[in-house]
Short mmCIF file of N, CA, C and O in Angstrom, two decimals:
data_model
loop_
_atom_site.label_atom_id
_atom_site.label_comp_id
_atom_site.label_asym_id
_atom_site.label_seq_id
_atom_site.Cartn_x
_atom_site.Cartn_y
_atom_site.Cartn_z
N MET A 27 25.50 -5.30 -32.61
CA MET A 27 26.29 -6.43 -32.22
C MET A 27 27.28 -5.98 -31.15
O MET A 27 27.90 -4.93 -31.27
N ILE A 28 27.43 -6.75 -30.10
CA ILE A 28 28.32 -6.40 -29.00
C ILE A 28 29.75 -6.80 -29.35
O ILE A 28 30.01 -7.93 -29.75
N ASP A 29 30.63 -5.84 -29.19
CA ASP A 29 32.05 -6.06 -29.47
C ASP A 29 32.66 -6.76 -28.26
O ASP A 29 32.48 -6.33 -27.13
N GLY A 30 33.41 -7.83 -28.46
CA GLY A 30 34.03 -8.59 -27.38
C GLY A 30 35.07 -7.81 -26.63
O GLY A 30 35.36 -8.09 -25.47
N SER A 31 35.69 -6.79 -27.24
CA SER A 31 36.72 -6.02 -26.56
C SER A 31 36.12 -4.89 -25.71
O SER A 31 36.83 -4.28 -24.93
N ASN A 32 34.83 -4.62 -25.86
CA ASN A 32 34.19 -3.55 -25.12
C ASN A 32 32.96 -4.13 -24.40
O ASN A 32 31.84 -3.95 -24.86
N PRO A 33 33.14 -4.80 -23.25
CA PRO A 33 32.01 -5.44 -22.58
C PRO A 33 31.06 -4.42 -21.96
O PRO A 33 31.46 -3.32 -21.60
N GLU A 34 29.81 -4.82 -21.84
CA GLU A 34 28.80 -3.96 -21.25
C GLU A 34 28.82 -4.14 -19.73
O GLU A 34 28.84 -5.25 -19.22
N GLN A 35 28.83 -3.03 -18.98
CA GLN A 35 28.82 -3.08 -17.53
C GLN A 35 27.37 -3.13 -17.04
O GLN A 35 26.58 -2.26 -17.35
N LEU A 36 27.04 -4.16 -16.26
CA LEU A 36 25.70 -4.31 -15.72
C LEU A 36 25.67 -3.82 -14.28
O LEU A 36 26.57 -4.08 -13.50
N ASP A 37 24.63 -3.10 -13.94
CA ASP A 37 24.45 -2.62 -12.57
C ASP A 37 23.61 -3.65 -11.83
O ASP A 37 22.39 -3.57 -11.77
N LEU A 38 24.29 -4.65 -11.23
CA LEU A 38 23.58 -5.76 -10.60
C LEU A 38 22.98 -5.40 -9.25
O LEU A 38 21.95 -5.93 -8.87
N PHE A 39 23.62 -4.53 -8.50
CA PHE A 39 23.16 -4.26 -7.15
C PHE A 39 22.75 -2.82 -6.91
O PHE A 39 22.26 -2.49 -5.85
N GLY A 40 22.94 -1.95 -7.87
CA GLY A 40 22.57 -0.55 -7.70
C GLY A 40 21.07 -0.36 -7.69
O GLY A 40 20.53 0.42 -6.93
N GLY A 41 20.37 -1.09 -8.52
CA GLY A 41 18.92 -1.04 -8.55
C GLY A 41 18.34 0.24 -9.11
O GLY A 41 17.18 0.54 -8.85
N ALA A 42 19.11 1.00 -9.86
CA ALA A 42 18.59 2.25 -10.42
C ALA A 42 17.39 1.99 -11.33
O ALA A 42 16.46 2.79 -11.37
N ASP A 43 17.39 0.87 -12.01
CA ASP A 43 16.29 0.56 -12.91
C ASP A 43 15.11 -0.07 -12.17
O ASP A 43 14.03 -0.23 -12.73
N LEU A 44 15.28 -0.44 -10.90
CA LEU A 44 14.22 -1.07 -10.15
C LEU A 44 13.37 -0.07 -9.36
O LEU A 44 12.30 -0.41 -8.88
N VAL A 45 13.85 1.13 -9.21
CA VAL A 45 13.13 2.14 -8.44
C VAL A 45 12.00 2.70 -9.30
O VAL A 45 12.24 3.19 -10.40
N PRO A 46 10.75 2.59 -8.79
CA PRO A 46 9.64 3.12 -9.59
C PRO A 46 9.72 4.64 -9.64
O PRO A 46 10.25 5.27 -8.73
N PRO A 47 9.19 5.23 -10.69
CA PRO A 47 9.21 6.70 -10.77
C PRO A 47 8.38 7.31 -9.65
O PRO A 47 7.42 6.70 -9.17
N ALA A 48 8.75 8.50 -9.24
CA ALA A 48 8.03 9.18 -8.17
C ALA A 48 6.61 9.47 -8.62
O ALA A 48 6.38 9.94 -9.73
N PRO A 49 5.63 9.19 -7.77
CA PRO A 49 4.23 9.43 -8.16
C PRO A 49 3.94 10.92 -8.24
O PRO A 49 4.48 11.71 -7.49
N THR A 50 3.07 11.27 -9.17
CA THR A 50 2.70 12.67 -9.34
C THR A 50 1.66 13.08 -8.30
O THR A 50 1.51 14.26 -8.03
N GLN A 51 0.95 12.11 -7.74
CA GLN A 51 -0.02 12.39 -6.70
C GLN A 51 0.25 11.49 -5.51
O GLN A 51 0.94 10.49 -5.63
N GLU A 52 -0.32 11.83 -4.38
CA GLU A 52 -0.09 11.05 -3.17
C GLU A 52 -0.77 9.68 -3.30
O GLU A 52 -1.90 9.58 -3.74
N VAL A 53 -0.03 8.63 -2.92
CA VAL A 53 -0.59 7.28 -2.98
C VAL A 53 -0.97 6.84 -1.58
O VAL A 53 -0.42 7.30 -0.58
N LEU A 54 -1.94 5.95 -1.50
CA LEU A 54 -2.41 5.46 -0.21
C LEU A 54 -1.46 4.40 0.33
O LEU A 54 -1.04 3.50 -0.39
N ASN A 55 -1.15 4.52 1.61
CA ASN A 55 -0.38 3.51 2.34
C ASN A 55 -1.02 3.36 3.70
O ASN A 55 -1.35 4.35 4.35
N GLY A 56 -1.23 2.14 4.13
CA GLY A 56 -1.83 1.89 5.44
C GLY A 56 -3.24 1.37 5.33
O GLY A 56 -3.71 0.96 4.27
N VAL A 57 -3.94 1.40 6.46
CA VAL A 57 -5.29 0.87 6.53
C VAL A 57 -6.30 2.02 6.50
O VAL A 57 -6.12 3.02 7.20
N TYR A 58 -7.33 1.85 5.71
CA TYR A 58 -8.40 2.83 5.57
C TYR A 58 -9.73 2.12 5.73
O TYR A 58 -9.83 0.90 5.53
N TYR A 59 -10.76 2.88 6.04
CA TYR A 59 -12.12 2.34 6.11
C TYR A 59 -12.86 2.79 4.86
O TYR A 59 -12.96 3.98 4.57
N GLU A 60 -13.36 1.83 4.11
CA GLU A 60 -14.09 2.14 2.88
C GLU A 60 -15.57 2.20 3.20
O GLU A 60 -16.20 1.16 3.47
N GLN A 61 -16.13 3.39 3.18
CA GLN A 61 -17.53 3.59 3.59
C GLN A 61 -18.52 2.89 2.67
O GLN A 61 -19.54 2.38 3.14
N ALA A 62 -18.25 2.87 1.39
CA ALA A 62 -19.20 2.31 0.43
C ALA A 62 -19.42 0.81 0.65
O ALA A 62 -20.53 0.31 0.43
N THR A 63 -18.39 0.09 1.10
CA THR A 63 -18.49 -1.36 1.26
C THR A 63 -18.50 -1.81 2.71
O THR A 63 -18.81 -2.97 2.99
N GLY A 64 -18.13 -0.92 3.65
CA GLY A 64 -18.06 -1.31 5.06
C GLY A 64 -16.87 -2.19 5.36
O GLY A 64 -16.92 -3.01 6.28
N LEU A 65 -15.79 -2.03 4.59
CA LEU A 65 -14.59 -2.86 4.77
C LEU A 65 -13.42 -2.01 5.23
O LEU A 65 -13.31 -0.84 4.88
N PHE A 66 -12.54 -2.63 6.00
CA PHE A 66 -11.22 -2.05 6.24
C PHE A 66 -10.35 -2.54 5.10
O PHE A 66 -10.36 -3.73 4.76
N VAL A 67 -9.60 -1.65 4.49
CA VAL A 67 -8.78 -1.99 3.33
C VAL A 67 -7.36 -1.52 3.59
O VAL A 67 -7.14 -0.38 3.98
N SER A 68 -6.39 -2.42 3.38
CA SER A 68 -5.00 -2.00 3.52
C SER A 68 -4.44 -1.74 2.12
O SER A 68 -4.72 -2.47 1.17
N PHE A 69 -3.67 -0.66 2.01
CA PHE A 69 -3.05 -0.27 0.75
C PHE A 69 -1.54 -0.25 0.92
O PHE A 69 -1.02 0.15 1.97
N VAL A 70 -0.84 -0.72 -0.10
CA VAL A 70 0.61 -0.68 -0.15
C VAL A 70 0.99 -0.02 -1.47
O VAL A 70 0.65 -0.54 -2.54
N LEU A 71 1.65 1.12 -1.39
CA LEU A 71 2.05 1.88 -2.57
C LEU A 71 0.87 2.14 -3.51
O LEU A 71 0.98 2.04 -4.73
N GLY A 72 -0.27 2.44 -2.92
CA GLY A 72 -1.44 2.79 -3.70
C GLY A 72 -2.25 1.63 -4.25
O GLY A 72 -3.26 1.84 -4.90
N ARG A 73 -1.82 0.41 -3.98
CA ARG A 73 -2.54 -0.75 -4.48
C ARG A 73 -3.21 -1.49 -3.33
O ARG A 73 -2.63 -1.64 -2.27
N ARG A 74 -4.43 -1.96 -3.57
CA ARG A 74 -5.15 -2.74 -2.55
C ARG A 74 -4.36 -3.99 -2.22
O ARG A 74 -3.96 -4.75 -3.11
N HIS A 75 -4.15 -4.20 -0.93
CA HIS A 75 -3.38 -5.38 -0.52
C HIS A 75 -4.28 -6.40 0.16
O HIS A 75 -4.23 -7.58 -0.14
N TYR A 76 -5.10 -5.96 1.10
CA TYR A 76 -5.94 -6.87 1.87
C TYR A 76 -7.17 -6.12 2.33
O TYR A 76 -7.13 -4.91 2.54
N GLU A 77 -8.27 -6.83 2.50
CA GLU A 77 -9.49 -6.21 3.00
C GLU A 77 -10.22 -7.18 3.92
O GLU A 77 -10.13 -8.40 3.76
N TRP A 78 -10.91 -6.61 4.92
CA TRP A 78 -11.69 -7.43 5.85
C TRP A 78 -12.88 -6.62 6.33
O TRP A 78 -12.86 -5.41 6.36
N ALA A 79 -13.93 -7.35 6.71
CA ALA A 79 -15.18 -6.71 7.13
C ALA A 79 -15.02 -6.01 8.46
O ALA A 79 -14.36 -6.51 9.37
N ALA A 80 -15.63 -4.83 8.59
CA ALA A 80 -15.54 -4.07 9.83
C ALA A 80 -16.29 -4.79 10.96
O ALA A 80 -15.86 -4.74 12.11
N LYS A 81 -17.36 -5.48 10.63
CA LYS A 81 -18.13 -6.18 11.66
C LYS A 81 -17.35 -7.34 12.26
O LYS A 81 -17.49 -7.64 13.44
N GLY A 82 -16.54 -8.00 11.49
CA GLY A 82 -15.77 -9.14 11.97
C GLY A 82 -14.37 -8.80 12.43
O GLY A 82 -13.59 -9.69 12.76
N CYS A 83 -14.06 -7.53 12.48
CA CYS A 83 -12.71 -7.09 12.85
C CYS A 83 -12.47 -7.33 14.34
O CYS A 83 -13.27 -6.94 15.19
N THR A 84 -11.35 -7.97 14.66
CA THR A 84 -11.03 -8.28 16.06
C THR A 84 -10.02 -7.31 16.65
O THR A 84 -9.55 -7.52 17.76
N PHE A 85 -9.68 -6.26 15.93
CA PHE A 85 -8.75 -5.27 16.45
C PHE A 85 -9.41 -4.48 17.58
O PHE A 85 -10.62 -4.53 17.78
N ASP A 86 -8.62 -3.73 18.29
CA ASP A 86 -9.08 -2.91 19.41
C ASP A 86 -10.21 -1.99 18.96
O ASP A 86 -10.15 -1.37 17.89
N LYS A 87 -11.24 -1.88 19.80
CA LYS A 87 -12.42 -1.06 19.45
C LYS A 87 -12.04 0.39 19.22
O LYS A 87 -12.54 1.04 18.30
N GLU A 88 -11.14 0.94 20.04
CA GLU A 88 -10.72 2.33 19.87
C GLU A 88 -10.03 2.54 18.53
O GLU A 88 -10.25 3.55 17.87
N TRP A 89 -9.19 1.57 18.13
CA TRP A 89 -8.50 1.68 16.83
C TRP A 89 -9.51 1.66 15.69
O TRP A 89 -9.42 2.45 14.76
N ARG A 90 -10.49 0.75 15.78
CA ARG A 90 -11.51 0.66 14.73
C ARG A 90 -12.29 1.96 14.60
O ARG A 90 -12.48 2.48 13.50
N GLU A 91 -12.72 2.50 15.72
CA GLU A 91 -13.50 3.74 15.69
C GLU A 91 -12.68 4.91 15.17
O GLU A 91 -13.17 5.72 14.38
N LYS A 92 -11.43 5.00 15.59
CA LYS A 92 -10.55 6.08 15.13
C LYS A 92 -10.30 5.96 13.62
O LYS A 92 -10.35 6.96 12.89
N THR A 93 -10.05 4.75 13.15
CA THR A 93 -9.81 4.54 11.72
C THR A 93 -11.05 4.85 10.90
O THR A 93 -10.97 5.50 9.86
N MET A 94 -12.21 4.45 11.39
CA MET A 94 -13.46 4.73 10.68
C MET A 94 -13.74 6.22 10.62
O MET A 94 -14.28 6.74 9.65
N ARG A 95 -13.34 6.95 11.65
CA ARG A 95 -13.59 8.39 11.74
C ARG A 95 -12.56 9.19 10.95
O ARG A 95 -12.91 10.10 10.20
N GLU A 96 -11.27 8.85 11.09
CA GLU A 96 -10.20 9.68 10.53
C GLU A 96 -9.67 9.22 9.18
O GLU A 96 -9.05 10.01 8.46
N ARG A 97 -9.86 7.95 8.84
CA ARG A 97 -9.27 7.44 7.60
C ARG A 97 -10.31 6.83 6.68
O ARG A 97 -10.09 5.82 6.03
N ALA A 98 -11.45 7.46 6.62
CA ALA A 98 -12.52 6.97 5.74
C ALA A 98 -12.30 7.46 4.32
O ALA A 98 -11.91 8.59 4.09
N ILE A 99 -12.51 6.55 3.39
CA ILE A 99 -12.39 6.90 1.96
C ILE A 99 -13.68 6.54 1.26
O ILE A 99 -14.49 5.79 1.76
#
């Protein structure tokens, strides 16, 4: 039971409880080319965010080729 004379201090803006724990392994961030499916996949903090087909990609050809070569998973 909370005592009225001893109020609890809440950390409203510090956000110490909102910070996720540090990952034990490296997480994916950015865009990668997934060879198994032929998709470009964007990752945010290790979670899949968005994916699109490499054939229908309208990004610069040099970027697509570099990503397919250097960031394939």
